[in-house]
PDB file of C-alpha atoms and ligand atoms in Angstrom:
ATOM      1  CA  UNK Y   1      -5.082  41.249  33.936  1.00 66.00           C
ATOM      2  CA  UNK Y   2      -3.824  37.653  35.297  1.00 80.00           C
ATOM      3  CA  UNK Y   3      -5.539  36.562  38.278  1.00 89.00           C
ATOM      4  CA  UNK Y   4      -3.610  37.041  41.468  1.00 93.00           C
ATOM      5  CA  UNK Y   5      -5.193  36.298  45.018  1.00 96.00           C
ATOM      6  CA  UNK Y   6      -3.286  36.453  48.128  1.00 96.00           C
ATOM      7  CA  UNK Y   7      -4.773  35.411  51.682  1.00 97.00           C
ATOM      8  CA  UNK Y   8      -3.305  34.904  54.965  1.00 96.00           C
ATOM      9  CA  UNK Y   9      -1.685  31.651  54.104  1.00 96.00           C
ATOM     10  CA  UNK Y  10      -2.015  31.015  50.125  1.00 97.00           C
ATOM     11  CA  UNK Y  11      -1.153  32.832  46.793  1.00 96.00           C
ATOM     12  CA  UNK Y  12      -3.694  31.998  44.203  1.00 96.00           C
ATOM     13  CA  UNK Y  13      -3.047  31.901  40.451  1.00 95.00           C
ATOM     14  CA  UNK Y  14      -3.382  30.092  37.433  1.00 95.00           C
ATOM     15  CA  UNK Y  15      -1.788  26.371  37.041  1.00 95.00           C
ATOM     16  CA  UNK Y  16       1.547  26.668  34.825  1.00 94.00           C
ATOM     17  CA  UNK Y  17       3.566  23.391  33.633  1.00 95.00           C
ATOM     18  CA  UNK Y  18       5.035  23.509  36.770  1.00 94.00           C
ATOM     19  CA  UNK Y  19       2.181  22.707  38.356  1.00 95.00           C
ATOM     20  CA  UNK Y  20       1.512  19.605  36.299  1.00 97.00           C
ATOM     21  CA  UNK Y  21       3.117  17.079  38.324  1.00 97.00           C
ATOM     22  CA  UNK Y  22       2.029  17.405  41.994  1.00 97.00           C
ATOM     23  CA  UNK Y  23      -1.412  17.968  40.141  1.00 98.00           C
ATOM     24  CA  UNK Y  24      -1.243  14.691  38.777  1.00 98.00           C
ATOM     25  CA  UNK Y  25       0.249  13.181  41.745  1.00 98.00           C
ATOM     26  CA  UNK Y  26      -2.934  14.617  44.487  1.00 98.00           C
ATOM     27  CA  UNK Y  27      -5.465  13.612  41.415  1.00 98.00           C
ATOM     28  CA  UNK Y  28      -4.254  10.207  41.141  1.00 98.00           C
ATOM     29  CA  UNK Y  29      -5.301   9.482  44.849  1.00 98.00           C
ATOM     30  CA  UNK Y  30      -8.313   7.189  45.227  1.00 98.00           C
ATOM     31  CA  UNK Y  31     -10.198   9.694  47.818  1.00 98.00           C
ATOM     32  CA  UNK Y  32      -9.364  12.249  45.455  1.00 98.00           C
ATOM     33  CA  UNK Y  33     -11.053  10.887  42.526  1.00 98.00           C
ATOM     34  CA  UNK Y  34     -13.582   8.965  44.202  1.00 98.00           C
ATOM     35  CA  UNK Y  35     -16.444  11.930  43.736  1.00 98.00           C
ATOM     36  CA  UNK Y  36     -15.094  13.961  41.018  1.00 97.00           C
ATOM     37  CA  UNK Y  37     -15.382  13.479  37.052  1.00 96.00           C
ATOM     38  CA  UNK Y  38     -12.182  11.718  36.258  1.00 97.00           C
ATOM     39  CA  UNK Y  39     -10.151   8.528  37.851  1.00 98.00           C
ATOM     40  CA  UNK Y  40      -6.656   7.105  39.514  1.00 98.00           C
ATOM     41  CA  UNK Y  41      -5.526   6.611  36.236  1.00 98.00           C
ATOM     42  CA  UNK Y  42      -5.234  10.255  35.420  1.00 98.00           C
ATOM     43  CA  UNK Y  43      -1.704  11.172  33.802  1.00 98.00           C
ATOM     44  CA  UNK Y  44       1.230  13.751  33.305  1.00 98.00           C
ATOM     45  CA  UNK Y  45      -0.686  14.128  29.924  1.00 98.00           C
ATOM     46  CA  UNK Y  46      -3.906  14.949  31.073  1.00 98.00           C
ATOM     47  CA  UNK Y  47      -2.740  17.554  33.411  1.00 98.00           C
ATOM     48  CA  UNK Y  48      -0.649  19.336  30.856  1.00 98.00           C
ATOM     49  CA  UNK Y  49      -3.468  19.242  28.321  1.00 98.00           C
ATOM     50  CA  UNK Y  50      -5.290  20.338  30.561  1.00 97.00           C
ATOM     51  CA  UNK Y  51      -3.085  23.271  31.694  1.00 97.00           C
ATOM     52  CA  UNK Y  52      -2.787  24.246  27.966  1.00 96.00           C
ATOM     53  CA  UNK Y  53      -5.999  24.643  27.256  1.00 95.00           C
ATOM     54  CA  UNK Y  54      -6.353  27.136  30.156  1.00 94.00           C
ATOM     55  CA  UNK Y  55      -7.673  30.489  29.032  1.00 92.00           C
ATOM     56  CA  UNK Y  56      -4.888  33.252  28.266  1.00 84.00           C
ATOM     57  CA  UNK Y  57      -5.065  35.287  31.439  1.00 82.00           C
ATOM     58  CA  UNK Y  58      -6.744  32.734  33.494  1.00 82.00           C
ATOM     59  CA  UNK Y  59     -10.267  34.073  33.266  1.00 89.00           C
ATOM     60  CA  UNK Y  60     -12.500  31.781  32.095  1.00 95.00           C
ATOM     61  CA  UNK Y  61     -15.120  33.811  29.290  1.00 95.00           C
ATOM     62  CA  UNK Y  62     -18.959  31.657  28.930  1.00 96.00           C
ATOM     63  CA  UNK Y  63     -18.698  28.749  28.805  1.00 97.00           C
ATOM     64  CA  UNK Y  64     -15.098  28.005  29.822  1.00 96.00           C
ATOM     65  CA  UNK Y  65     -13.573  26.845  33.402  1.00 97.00           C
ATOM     66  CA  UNK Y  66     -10.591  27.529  34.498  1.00 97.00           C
ATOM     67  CA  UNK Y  67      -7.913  25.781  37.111  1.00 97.00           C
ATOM     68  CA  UNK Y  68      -6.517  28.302  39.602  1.00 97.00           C
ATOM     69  CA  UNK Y  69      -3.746  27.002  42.118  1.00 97.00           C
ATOM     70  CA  UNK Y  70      -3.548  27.202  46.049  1.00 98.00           C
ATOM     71  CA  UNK Y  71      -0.041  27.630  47.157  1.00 97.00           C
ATOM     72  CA  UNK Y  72       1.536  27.948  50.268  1.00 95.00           C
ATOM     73  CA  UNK Y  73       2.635  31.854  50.123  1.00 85.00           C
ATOM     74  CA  UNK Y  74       5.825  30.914  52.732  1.00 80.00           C
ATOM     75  CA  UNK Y  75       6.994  28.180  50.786  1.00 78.00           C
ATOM     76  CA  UNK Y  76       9.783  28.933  48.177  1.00 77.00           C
ATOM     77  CA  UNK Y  77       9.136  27.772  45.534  1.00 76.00           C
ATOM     78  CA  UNK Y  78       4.947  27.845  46.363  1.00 80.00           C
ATOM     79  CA  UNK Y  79       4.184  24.692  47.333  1.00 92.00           C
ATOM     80  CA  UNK Y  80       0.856  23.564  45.561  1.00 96.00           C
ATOM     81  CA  UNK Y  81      -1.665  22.386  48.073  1.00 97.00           C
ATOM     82  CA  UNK Y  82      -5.005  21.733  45.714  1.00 98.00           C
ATOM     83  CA  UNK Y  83      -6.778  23.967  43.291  1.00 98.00           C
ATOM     84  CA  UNK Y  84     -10.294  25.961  42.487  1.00 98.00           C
ATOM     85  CA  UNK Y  85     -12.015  25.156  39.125  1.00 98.00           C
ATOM     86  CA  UNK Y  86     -14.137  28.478  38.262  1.00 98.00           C
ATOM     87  CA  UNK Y  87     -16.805  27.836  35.713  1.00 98.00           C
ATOM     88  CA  UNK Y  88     -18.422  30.454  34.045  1.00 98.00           C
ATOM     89  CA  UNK Y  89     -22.296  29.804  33.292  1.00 98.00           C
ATOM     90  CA  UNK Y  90     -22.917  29.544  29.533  1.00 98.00           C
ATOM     91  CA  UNK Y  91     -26.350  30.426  29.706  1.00 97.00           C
ATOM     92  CA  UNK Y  92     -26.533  33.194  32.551  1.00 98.00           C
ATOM     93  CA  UNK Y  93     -24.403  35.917  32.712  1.00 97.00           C
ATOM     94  CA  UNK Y  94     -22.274  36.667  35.816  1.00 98.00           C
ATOM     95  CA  UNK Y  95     -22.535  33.374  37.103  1.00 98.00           C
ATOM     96  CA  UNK Y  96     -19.815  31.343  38.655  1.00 98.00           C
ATOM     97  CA  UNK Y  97     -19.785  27.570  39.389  1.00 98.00           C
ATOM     98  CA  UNK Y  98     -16.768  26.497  41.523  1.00 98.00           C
ATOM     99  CA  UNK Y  99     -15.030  23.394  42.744  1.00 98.00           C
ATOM    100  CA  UNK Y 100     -12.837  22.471  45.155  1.00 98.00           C
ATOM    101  CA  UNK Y 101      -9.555  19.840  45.523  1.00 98.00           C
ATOM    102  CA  UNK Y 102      -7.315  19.768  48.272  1.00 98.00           C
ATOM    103  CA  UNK Y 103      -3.906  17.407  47.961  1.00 98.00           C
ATOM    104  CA  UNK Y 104      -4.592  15.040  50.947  1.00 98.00           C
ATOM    105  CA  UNK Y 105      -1.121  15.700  52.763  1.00 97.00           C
ATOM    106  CA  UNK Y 106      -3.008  19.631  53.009  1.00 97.00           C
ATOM    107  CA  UNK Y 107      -6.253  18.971  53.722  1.00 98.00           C
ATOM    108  CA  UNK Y 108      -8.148  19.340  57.794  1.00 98.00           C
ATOM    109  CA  UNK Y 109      -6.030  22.552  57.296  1.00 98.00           C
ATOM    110  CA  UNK Y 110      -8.960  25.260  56.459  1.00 98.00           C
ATOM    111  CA  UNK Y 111      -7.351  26.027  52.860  1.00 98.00           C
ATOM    112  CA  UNK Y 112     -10.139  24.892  50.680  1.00 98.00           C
ATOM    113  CA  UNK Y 113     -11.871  27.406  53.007  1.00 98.00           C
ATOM    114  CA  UNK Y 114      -9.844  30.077  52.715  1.00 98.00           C
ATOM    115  CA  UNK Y 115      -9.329  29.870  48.880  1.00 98.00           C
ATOM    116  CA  UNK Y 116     -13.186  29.673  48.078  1.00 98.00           C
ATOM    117  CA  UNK Y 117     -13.709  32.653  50.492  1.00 98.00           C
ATOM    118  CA  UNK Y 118     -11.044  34.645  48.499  1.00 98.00           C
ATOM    119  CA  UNK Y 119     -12.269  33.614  45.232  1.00 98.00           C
ATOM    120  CA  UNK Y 120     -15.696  34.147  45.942  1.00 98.00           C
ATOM    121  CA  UNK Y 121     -15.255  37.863  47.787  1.00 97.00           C
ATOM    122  CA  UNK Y 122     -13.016  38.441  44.431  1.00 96.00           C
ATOM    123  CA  UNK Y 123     -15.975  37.292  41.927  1.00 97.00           C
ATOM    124  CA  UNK Y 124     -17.988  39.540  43.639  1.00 96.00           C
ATOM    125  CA  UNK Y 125     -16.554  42.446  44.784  1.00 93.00           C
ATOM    126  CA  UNK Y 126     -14.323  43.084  41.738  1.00 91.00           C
ATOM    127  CA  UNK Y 127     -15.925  40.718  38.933  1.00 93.00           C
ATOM    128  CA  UNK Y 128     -19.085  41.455  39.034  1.00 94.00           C
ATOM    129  CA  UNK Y 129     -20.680  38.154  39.855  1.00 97.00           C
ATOM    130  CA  UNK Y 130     -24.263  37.799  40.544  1.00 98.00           C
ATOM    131  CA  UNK Y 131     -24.578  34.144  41.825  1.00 98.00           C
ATOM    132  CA  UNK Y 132     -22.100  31.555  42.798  1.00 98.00           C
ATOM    133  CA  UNK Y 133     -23.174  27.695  42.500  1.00 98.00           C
ATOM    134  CA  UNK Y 134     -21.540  24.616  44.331  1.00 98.00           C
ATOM    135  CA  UNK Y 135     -22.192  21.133  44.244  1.00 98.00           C
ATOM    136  CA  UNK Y 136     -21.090  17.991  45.596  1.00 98.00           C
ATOM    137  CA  UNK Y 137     -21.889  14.344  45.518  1.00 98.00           C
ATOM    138  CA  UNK Y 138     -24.316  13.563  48.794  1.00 98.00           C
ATOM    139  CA  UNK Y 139     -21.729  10.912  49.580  1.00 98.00           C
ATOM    140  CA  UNK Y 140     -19.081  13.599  50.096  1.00 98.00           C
ATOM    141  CA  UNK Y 141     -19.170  14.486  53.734  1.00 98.00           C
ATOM    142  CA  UNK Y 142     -15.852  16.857  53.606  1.00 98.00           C
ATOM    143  CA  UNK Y 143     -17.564  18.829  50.613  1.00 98.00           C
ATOM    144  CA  UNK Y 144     -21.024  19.371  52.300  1.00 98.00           C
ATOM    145  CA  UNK Y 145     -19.264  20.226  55.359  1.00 98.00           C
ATOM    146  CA  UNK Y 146     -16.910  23.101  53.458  1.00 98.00           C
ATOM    147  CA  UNK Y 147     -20.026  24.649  51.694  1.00 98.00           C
ATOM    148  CA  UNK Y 148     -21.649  24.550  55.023  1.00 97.00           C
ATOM    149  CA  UNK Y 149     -18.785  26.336  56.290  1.00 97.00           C
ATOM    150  CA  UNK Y 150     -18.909  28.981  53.680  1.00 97.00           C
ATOM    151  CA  UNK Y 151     -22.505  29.372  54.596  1.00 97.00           C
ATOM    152  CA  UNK Y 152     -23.690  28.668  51.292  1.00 98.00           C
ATOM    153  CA  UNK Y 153     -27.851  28.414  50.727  1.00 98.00           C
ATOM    154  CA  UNK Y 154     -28.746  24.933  50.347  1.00 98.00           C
ATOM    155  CA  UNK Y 155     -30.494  24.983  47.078  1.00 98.00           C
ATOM    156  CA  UNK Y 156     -31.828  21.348  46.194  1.00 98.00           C
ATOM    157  CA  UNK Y 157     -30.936  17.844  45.745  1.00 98.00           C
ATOM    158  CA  UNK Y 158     -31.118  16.391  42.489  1.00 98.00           C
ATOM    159  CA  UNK Y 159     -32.048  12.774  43.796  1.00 98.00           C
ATOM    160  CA  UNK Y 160     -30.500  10.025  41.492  1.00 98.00           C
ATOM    161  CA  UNK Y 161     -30.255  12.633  38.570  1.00 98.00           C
ATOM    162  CA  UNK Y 162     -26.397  11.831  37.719  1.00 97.00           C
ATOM    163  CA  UNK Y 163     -25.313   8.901  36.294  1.00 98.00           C
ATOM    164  CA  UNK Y 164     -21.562   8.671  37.717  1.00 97.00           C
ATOM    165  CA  UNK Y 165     -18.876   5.856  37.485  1.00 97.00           C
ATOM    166  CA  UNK Y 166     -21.407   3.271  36.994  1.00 97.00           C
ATOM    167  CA  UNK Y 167     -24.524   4.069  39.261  1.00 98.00           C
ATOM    168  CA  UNK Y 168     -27.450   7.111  39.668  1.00 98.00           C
ATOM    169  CA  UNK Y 169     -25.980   9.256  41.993  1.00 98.00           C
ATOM    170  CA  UNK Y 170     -27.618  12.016  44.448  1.00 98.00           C
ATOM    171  CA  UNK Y 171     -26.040  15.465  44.283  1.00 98.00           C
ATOM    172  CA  UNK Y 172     -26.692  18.550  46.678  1.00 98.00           C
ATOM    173  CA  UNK Y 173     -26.918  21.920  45.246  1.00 98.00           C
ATOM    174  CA  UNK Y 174     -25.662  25.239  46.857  1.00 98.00           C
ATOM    175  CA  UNK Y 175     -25.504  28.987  45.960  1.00 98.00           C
ATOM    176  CA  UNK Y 176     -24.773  31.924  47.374  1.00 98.00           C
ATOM    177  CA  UNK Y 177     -26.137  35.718  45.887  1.00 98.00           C
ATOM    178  CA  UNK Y 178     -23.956  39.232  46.164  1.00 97.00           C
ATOM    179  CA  UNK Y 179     -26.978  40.520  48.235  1.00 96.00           C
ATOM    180  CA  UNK Y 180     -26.252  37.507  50.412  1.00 96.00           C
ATOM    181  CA  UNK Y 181     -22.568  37.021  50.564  1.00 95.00           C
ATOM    182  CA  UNK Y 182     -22.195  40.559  51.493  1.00 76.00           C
ATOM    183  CA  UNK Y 183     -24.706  40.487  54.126  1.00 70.00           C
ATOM    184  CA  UNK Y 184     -23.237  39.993  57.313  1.00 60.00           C
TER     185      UNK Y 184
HETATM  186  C1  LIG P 201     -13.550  18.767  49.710  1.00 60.67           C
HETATM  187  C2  LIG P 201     -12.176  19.052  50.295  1.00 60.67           C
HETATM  188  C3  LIG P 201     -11.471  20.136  49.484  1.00 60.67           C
HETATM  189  C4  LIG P 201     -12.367  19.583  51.740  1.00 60.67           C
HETATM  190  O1  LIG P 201     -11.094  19.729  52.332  1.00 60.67           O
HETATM  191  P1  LIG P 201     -10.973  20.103  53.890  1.00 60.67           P
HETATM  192  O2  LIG P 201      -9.544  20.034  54.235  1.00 60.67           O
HETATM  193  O3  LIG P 201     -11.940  19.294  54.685  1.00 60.67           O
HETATM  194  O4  LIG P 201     -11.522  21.595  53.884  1.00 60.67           O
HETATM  195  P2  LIG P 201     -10.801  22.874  54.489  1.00 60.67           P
HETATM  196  O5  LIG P 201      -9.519  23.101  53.813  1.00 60.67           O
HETATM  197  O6  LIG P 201     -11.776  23.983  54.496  1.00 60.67           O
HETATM  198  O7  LIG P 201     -10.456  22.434  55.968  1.00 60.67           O
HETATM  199  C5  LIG P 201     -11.472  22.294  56.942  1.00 60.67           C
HETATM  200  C6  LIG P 201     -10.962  21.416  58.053  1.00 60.67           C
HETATM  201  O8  LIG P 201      -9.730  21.956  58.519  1.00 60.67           O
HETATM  202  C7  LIG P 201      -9.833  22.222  59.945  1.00 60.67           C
HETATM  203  N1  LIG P 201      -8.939  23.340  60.210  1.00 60.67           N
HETATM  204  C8  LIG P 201      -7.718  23.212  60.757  1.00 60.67           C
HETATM  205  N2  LIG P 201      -7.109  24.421  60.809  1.00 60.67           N
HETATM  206  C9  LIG P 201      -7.979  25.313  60.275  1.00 60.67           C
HETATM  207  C10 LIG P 201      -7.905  26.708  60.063  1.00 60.67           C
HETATM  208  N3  LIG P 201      -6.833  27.428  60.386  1.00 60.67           N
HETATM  209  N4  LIG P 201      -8.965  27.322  59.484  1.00 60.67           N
HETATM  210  C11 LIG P 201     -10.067  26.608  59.141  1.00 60.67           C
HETATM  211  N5  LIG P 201     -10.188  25.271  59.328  1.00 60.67           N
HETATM  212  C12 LIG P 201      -9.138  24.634  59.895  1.00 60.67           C
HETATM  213  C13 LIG P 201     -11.306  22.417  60.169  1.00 60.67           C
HETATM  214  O9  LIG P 201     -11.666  22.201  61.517  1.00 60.67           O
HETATM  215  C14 LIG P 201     -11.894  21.380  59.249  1.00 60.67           C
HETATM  216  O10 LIG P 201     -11.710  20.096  59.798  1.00 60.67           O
HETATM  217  P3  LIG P 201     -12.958  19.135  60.108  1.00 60.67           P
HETATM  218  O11 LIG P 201     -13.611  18.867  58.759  1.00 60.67           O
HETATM  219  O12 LIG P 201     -12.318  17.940  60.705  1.00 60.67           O
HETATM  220  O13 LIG P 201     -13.844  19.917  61.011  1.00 60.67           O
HETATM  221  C15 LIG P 201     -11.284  17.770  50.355  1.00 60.67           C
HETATM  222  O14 LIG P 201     -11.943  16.799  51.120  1.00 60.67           O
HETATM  223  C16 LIG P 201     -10.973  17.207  48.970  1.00 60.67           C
HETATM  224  O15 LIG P 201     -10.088  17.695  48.263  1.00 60.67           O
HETATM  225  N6  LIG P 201     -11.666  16.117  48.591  1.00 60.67           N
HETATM  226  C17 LIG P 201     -11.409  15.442  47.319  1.00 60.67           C
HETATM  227  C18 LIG P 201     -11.864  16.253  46.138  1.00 60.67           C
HETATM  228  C19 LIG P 201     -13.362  16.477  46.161  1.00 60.67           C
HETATM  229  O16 LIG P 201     -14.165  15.543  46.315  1.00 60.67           O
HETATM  230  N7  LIG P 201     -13.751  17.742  45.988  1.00 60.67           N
HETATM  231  C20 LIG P 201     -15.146  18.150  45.949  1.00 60.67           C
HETATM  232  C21 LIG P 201     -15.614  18.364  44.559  1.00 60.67           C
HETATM  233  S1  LIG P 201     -16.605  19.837  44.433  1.00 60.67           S
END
């Protein structure tokens, strides 16, 4: 089974080759970058290695992450607004990490919102997931906001624990349970 999300504004699937050149292009951008593990001088080449080594039907097994697209369901051909990365824990089983990119031109628009919220009812209702994670650098006001948002438990803060482009940096921890997503 491929992946296949729809919501009230996006269609969310796997990145193809197609994808690999607006992916580069929102990637590239210095805001973009500026918390996230790679830099401005990311290339056509990284983003199709990257989209190779995607697992088969976009699931990723232990271990593995995948790259799932947000496109703009009216738009012909789907225009791709940012994507989800969906980690799968190595360690625990049904456990999801997820993160988050918007292309600037889309963002202030609610779709990283509405993409997580699909993804996440999806892991749980019909993947079995027990526990989501999130995380963000504590410099990243836009990505604290969105997992505020979501309603996602503040977990911790790992307080100059990650050594990032040069310097410790402080990141912030969230989760969310099925007990709890499904509870209200
Ligand atoms: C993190 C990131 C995805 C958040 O994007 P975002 O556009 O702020 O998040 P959303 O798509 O949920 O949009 C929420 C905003 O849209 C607004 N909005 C407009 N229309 C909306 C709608 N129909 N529904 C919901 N929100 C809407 C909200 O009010 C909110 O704006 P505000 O922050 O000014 O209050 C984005 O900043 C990004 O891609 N950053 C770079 C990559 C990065 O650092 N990612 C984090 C790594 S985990």
């Amino acid at each position: 089974m491929r992946v296949h999300l729809t919501t009230e504004r996006l269609v969310i699937s796997p990145l193809t080759d197609a994808d690999a050149a607006a992916f580069t292009a929102y990637r590239r951008v210095p805001e973009v970058a500026r918390y996230q593990s790679w830099g401005t001088d990311y290339t056509l080449a990284d983003a199709a290695a990257l989209i190779a080594a995607q697992p088969v039907n976009g699931l990723p097994a232990a271990g593995e992450w995948a790259q799932w697209g947000l496109r703009l369901g009216t738009e012909r051909p789907a225009a791709l607004v940012g994507d989800i990365a969906v980690g799968a824990d190595a360690a625990q089983p049904d456990t999801y990490e997820l993160g988050v990119t918007l292309d600037p031109q889309h963002q202030g628009r609610g779709y990283a919102a509405e993409g997580l919220t699909a993804i996440i009812d999806w892991l749980m209702a019909d993947h079995g997931a027990h526990r989501i994670v999130m995380q963000g650098d504590a410099r990243n006001a836009a990505v604290l906001a969105l997992m505020r948002r979501l309603r996602l438990r503040h977990e911790g803060s790992i307080v100059e624990g990650d050594w990032f482009k040069g310097e410790w940096t402080t990141l912030e921890r969230f989760a969310v349970l099925r007990r709890e997503w499904h509870a209200d």
